[in-house]
Amino acid sequence: MAKNNALQKPVTLSPQLEAVVGKGPMTRAQVTSKVWEHIKANNLQDSKDKRMINPDAKLGAVIGNDQISMFKMTAAVSKHLS
């Protein structure tokens, strides 16, 4: 029997997260990928420290408006998944 991989299971997204990544449900892997697309498209990585993210208004609604490390960001995003 195949092991159920949490990353491959579609999850429901909060309206705030959908504003960033598009309409759910989608897998956690897709969410992470789309959040990064948004970060790169809007140049939200800190120029001196690429591990730090400077959220714009849309992303800020999901992870807060303060600069955040990419590691903490993943945890913040997962609060918007159900």
Tab-separated table of N, CA and C in Angstrom:
chain	number	residue	atom	x	y	z
A	1	MET	N	0.841	-1.197	0.000
A	1	MET	CA	0.000	0.000	0.000
A	1	MET	C	0.882	1.256	0.000
A	2	ALA	N	0.521	2.230	-0.794
A	2	ALA	CA	1.319	3.456	-0.887
A	2	ALA	C	1.183	4.278	0.394
A	3	LYS	N	2.308	4.839	0.806
A	3	LYS	CA	2.310	5.716	1.978
A	3	LYS	C	1.645	7.035	1.592
A	4	ASN	N	0.758	7.540	2.434
A	4	ASN	CA	0.098	8.805	2.131
A	4	ASN	C	1.066	9.946	2.387
A	5	ASN	N	1.455	10.629	1.343
A	5	ASN	CA	2.404	11.728	1.447
A	5	ASN	C	1.639	13.030	1.674
A	6	ALA	N	1.859	13.661	2.818
A	6	ALA	CA	1.148	14.895	3.168
A	6	ALA	C	1.333	15.985	2.117
A	7	LEU	N	2.490	16.005	1.470
A	7	LEU	CA	2.748	17.038	0.458
A	7	LEU	C	1.874	16.857	-0.782
A	8	GLN	N	1.409	15.627	-1.007
A	8	GLN	CA	0.640	15.340	-2.220
A	8	GLN	C	-0.870	15.395	-1.998
A	9	LYS	N	-1.300	15.574	-0.757
A	9	LYS	CA	-2.723	15.586	-0.457
A	9	LYS	C	-3.279	16.998	-0.651
A	10	PRO	N	-4.317	17.154	-1.465
A	10	PRO	CA	-4.885	18.494	-1.654
A	10	PRO	C	-5.427	19.050	-0.336
A	11	VAL	N	-5.180	20.321	-0.099
A	11	VAL	CA	-5.659	20.983	1.109
A	11	VAL	C	-6.491	22.203	0.715
A	12	THR	N	-7.325	22.648	1.646
A	12	THR	CA	-8.138	23.838	1.438
A	12	THR	C	-7.338	25.056	1.872
A	13	LEU	N	-7.442	26.133	1.111
A	13	LEU	CA	-6.671	27.338	1.389
A	13	LEU	C	-7.566	28.431	1.958
A	14	SER	N	-7.008	29.263	2.817
A	14	SER	CA	-7.742	30.420	3.315
A	14	SER	C	-7.904	31.430	2.175
A	15	PRO	N	-8.913	32.313	2.258
A	15	PRO	CA	-9.074	33.350	1.218
A	15	PRO	C	-7.820	34.210	1.062
A	16	GLN	N	-7.120	34.504	2.177
A	16	GLN	CA	-5.906	35.322	2.103
A	16	GLN	C	-4.833	34.611	1.286
A	17	LEU	N	-4.692	33.298	1.506
A	17	LEU	CA	-3.687	32.540	0.771
A	17	LEU	C	-4.085	32.412	-0.699
A	18	GLU	N	-5.366	32.220	-0.959
A	18	GLU	CA	-5.822	32.128	-2.356
A	18	GLU	C	-5.518	33.407	-3.127
A	19	ALA	N	-5.528	34.552	-2.446
A	19	ALA	CA	-5.201	35.821	-3.097
A	19	ALA	C	-3.762	35.815	-3.614
A	20	VAL	N	-2.895	35.035	-2.967
A	20	VAL	CA	-1.487	34.955	-3.363
A	20	VAL	C	-1.268	33.865	-4.406
A	21	VAL	N	-1.807	32.660	-4.162
A	21	VAL	CA	-1.442	31.496	-4.979
A	21	VAL	C	-2.528	31.042	-5.951
A	22	GLY	N	-3.718	31.615	-5.853
A	22	GLY	CA	-4.816	31.174	-6.716
A	22	GLY	C	-5.765	30.248	-5.972
A	23	LYS	N	-6.806	29.831	-6.646
A	23	LYS	CA	-7.888	29.067	-6.038
A	23	LYS	C	-7.433	27.662	-5.681
A	24	GLY	N	-7.758	27.228	-4.456
A	24	GLY	CA	-7.507	25.860	-4.029
A	24	GLY	C	-8.684	24.981	-4.413
A	25	PRO	N	-8.726	23.720	-3.978
A	25	PRO	CA	-7.637	23.095	-3.219
A	25	PRO	C	-6.416	22.767	-4.086
A	26	MET	N	-5.269	22.731	-3.438
A	26	MET	CA	-4.049	22.282	-4.106
A	26	MET	C	-3.158	21.608	-3.063
A	27	THR	N	-2.134	20.922	-3.531
A	27	THR	CA	-1.263	20.220	-2.588
A	27	THR	C	-0.340	21.218	-1.903
A	28	ARG	N	0.217	20.811	-0.763
A	28	ARG	CA	1.169	21.662	-0.050
A	28	ARG	C	2.356	22.004	-0.939
A	29	ALA	N	2.791	21.035	-1.743
A	29	ALA	CA	3.921	21.274	-2.643
A	29	ALA	C	3.576	22.367	-3.653
A	30	GLN	N	2.354	22.335	-4.190
A	30	GLN	CA	1.924	23.371	-5.139
A	30	GLN	C	1.848	24.729	-4.459
A	31	VAL	N	1.315	24.749	-3.223
A	31	VAL	CA	1.204	26.004	-2.472
A	31	VAL	C	2.591	26.615	-2.297
A	32	THR	N	3.541	25.802	-1.818
A	32	THR	CA	4.906	26.287	-1.593
A	32	THR	C	5.494	26.839	-2.887
A	33	SER	N	5.315	26.097	-3.959
A	33	SER	CA	5.838	26.512	-5.257
A	33	SER	C	5.230	27.849	-5.690
A	34	LYS	N	3.917	27.998	-5.519
A	34	LYS	CA	3.245	29.230	-5.947
A	34	LYS	C	3.592	30.411	-5.058
A	35	VAL	N	3.790	30.163	-3.767
A	35	VAL	CA	4.224	31.243	-2.873
A	35	VAL	C	5.585	31.754	-3.352
A	36	TRP	N	6.484	30.824	-3.710
A	36	TRP	CA	7.804	31.233	-4.210
A	36	TRP	C	7.710	31.961	-5.541
A	37	GLU	N	6.779	31.538	-6.401
A	37	GLU	CA	6.572	32.257	-7.664
A	37	GLU	C	6.199	33.705	-7.367
A	38	HIS	N	5.306	33.890	-6.389
A	38	HIS	CA	4.858	35.238	-6.004
A	38	HIS	C	6.039	36.053	-5.455
A	39	ILE	N	6.843	35.422	-4.606
A	39	ILE	CA	8.003	36.108	-4.010
A	39	ILE	C	8.970	36.556	-5.103
A	40	LYS	N	9.277	35.642	-6.029
A	40	LYS	CA	10.227	35.974	-7.094
A	40	LYS	C	9.645	37.000	-8.070
A	41	ALA	N	8.377	36.839	-8.434
A	41	ALA	CA	7.740	37.750	-9.390
A	41	ALA	C	7.680	39.175	-8.843
A	42	ASN	N	7.571	39.303	-7.525
A	42	ASN	CA	7.429	40.622	-6.908
A	42	ASN	C	8.701	41.078	-6.201
A	43	ASN	N	9.784	40.322	-6.429
A	43	ASN	CA	11.094	40.713	-5.896
A	43	ASN	C	11.052	40.934	-4.373
A	44	LEU	N	10.521	39.940	-3.642
A	44	LEU	CA	10.313	40.099	-2.203
A	44	LEU	C	11.445	39.527	-1.352
A	45	GLN	N	12.463	38.929	-1.999
A	45	GLN	CA	13.600	38.441	-1.222
A	45	GLN	C	14.505	39.615	-0.875
A	46	ASP	N	15.005	39.632	0.352
A	46	ASP	CA	15.913	40.697	0.780
A	46	ASP	C	17.164	40.663	-0.095
A	47	SER	N	17.605	41.824	-0.548
A	47	SER	CA	18.746	41.852	-1.473
A	47	SER	C	20.053	41.419	-0.795
A	48	LYS	N	20.177	41.660	0.513
A	48	LYS	CA	21.411	41.283	1.216
A	48	LYS	C	21.374	39.849	1.734
A	49	ASP	N	20.187	39.427	2.192
A	49	ASP	CA	20.048	38.073	2.750
A	49	ASP	C	18.855	37.399	2.091
A	50	LYS	N	19.140	36.544	1.105
A	50	LYS	CA	18.091	35.911	0.297
A	50	LYS	C	17.183	34.995	1.115
A	51	ARG	N	17.614	34.636	2.325
A	51	ARG	CA	16.755	33.784	3.155
A	51	ARG	C	15.623	34.573	3.800
A	52	MET	N	15.728	35.917	3.727
A	52	MET	CA	14.711	36.762	4.334
A	52	MET	C	13.716	37.250	3.270
A	53	ILE	N	12.442	37.252	3.648
A	53	ILE	CA	11.378	37.654	2.738
A	53	ILE	C	10.764	38.950	3.264
A	54	ASN	N	10.574	39.921	2.374
A	54	ASN	CA	9.901	41.179	2.707
A	54	ASN	C	8.504	41.118	2.091
A	55	PRO	N	7.482	40.779	2.891
A	55	PRO	CA	6.156	40.544	2.310
A	55	PRO	C	5.547	41.811	1.699
A	56	ASP	N	4.845	41.638	0.581
A	56	ASP	CA	4.018	42.719	0.050
A	56	ASP	C	2.646	42.608	0.731
A	57	ALA	N	1.694	43.450	0.318
A	57	ALA	CA	0.389	43.479	0.992
A	57	ALA	C	-0.318	42.119	0.933
A	58	LYS	N	-0.296	41.475	-0.242
A	58	LYS	CA	-0.984	40.180	-0.387
A	58	LYS	C	-0.366	39.120	0.506
A	59	LEU	N	0.962	38.997	0.427
A	59	LEU	CA	1.646	37.970	1.215
A	59	LEU	C	1.591	38.319	2.705
A	60	GLY	N	1.630	39.612	3.001
A	60	GLY	CA	1.546	40.057	4.388
A	60	GLY	C	0.258	39.627	5.068
A	61	ALA	N	-0.830	39.525	4.287
A	61	ALA	CA	-2.111	39.085	4.839
A	61	ALA	C	-2.025	37.627	5.307
A	62	VAL	N	-1.069	36.890	4.753
A	62	VAL	CA	-0.902	35.474	5.095
A	62	VAL	C	0.153	35.291	6.190
A	63	ILE	N	1.298	35.948	6.044
A	63	ILE	CA	2.431	35.661	6.950
A	63	ILE	C	2.783	36.810	7.876
A	64	GLY	N	2.021	37.906	7.812
A	64	GLY	CA	2.351	39.082	8.615
A	64	GLY	C	3.206	40.032	7.793
A	65	ASN	N	3.253	41.293	8.196
A	65	ASN	CA	3.918	42.310	7.378
A	65	ASN	C	5.389	42.503	7.693
A	66	ASP	N	5.896	41.844	8.733
A	66	ASP	CA	7.306	41.989	9.089
A	66	ASP	C	8.164	41.073	8.236
A	67	GLN	N	9.422	41.457	8.067
A	67	GLN	CA	10.366	40.595	7.363
A	67	GLN	C	10.417	39.249	8.092
A	68	ILE	N	10.482	38.177	7.329
A	68	ILE	CA	10.407	36.831	7.910
A	68	ILE	C	11.394	35.926	7.182
A	69	SER	N	11.952	34.955	7.902
A	69	SER	CA	12.857	34.016	7.230
A	69	SER	C	12.031	33.004	6.439
A	70	MET	N	12.626	32.464	5.380
A	70	MET	CA	11.894	31.509	4.539
A	70	MET	C	11.459	30.291	5.359
A	71	PHE	N	12.189	29.973	6.422
A	71	PHE	CA	11.841	28.805	7.239
A	71	PHE	C	10.595	29.087	8.071
A	72	LYS	N	10.520	30.271	8.664
A	72	LYS	CA	9.336	30.648	9.447
A	72	LYS	C	8.139	30.871	8.537
A	73	MET	N	8.414	31.329	7.316
A	73	MET	CA	7.338	31.599	6.375
A	73	MET	C	6.534	30.337	6.088
A	74	THR	N	7.205	29.212	5.895
A	74	THR	CA	6.529	27.953	5.606
A	74	THR	C	5.544	27.598	6.716
A	75	ALA	N	5.958	27.786	7.960
A	75	ALA	CA	5.073	27.512	9.103
A	75	ALA	C	3.889	28.465	9.091
A	76	ALA	N	4.155	29.748	8.791
A	76	ALA	CA	3.088	30.748	8.770
A	76	ALA	C	2.061	30.418	7.671
A	77	VAL	N	2.563	30.007	6.511
A	77	VAL	CA	1.668	29.656	5.393
A	77	VAL	C	0.811	28.442	5.772
A	78	SER	N	1.398	27.469	6.468
A	78	SER	CA	0.647	26.243	6.760
A	78	SER	C	-0.535	26.493	7.700
A	79	LYS	N	-0.532	27.625	8.423
A	79	LYS	CA	-1.697	27.970	9.254
A	79	LYS	C	-2.904	28.319	8.389
A	80	HIS	N	-2.667	28.581	7.113
A	80	HIS	CA	-3.750	28.936	6.200
A	80	HIS	C	-4.235	27.743	5.383
A	81	LEU	N	-3.761	26.543	5.726
A	81	LEU	CA	-4.162	25.325	5.033
A	81	LEU	C	-5.030	24.494	5.957
A	82	SER	N	-6.031	23.846	5.385
A	82	SER	CA	-6.854	22.944	6.213
A	82	SER	C	-7.338	21.756	5.393
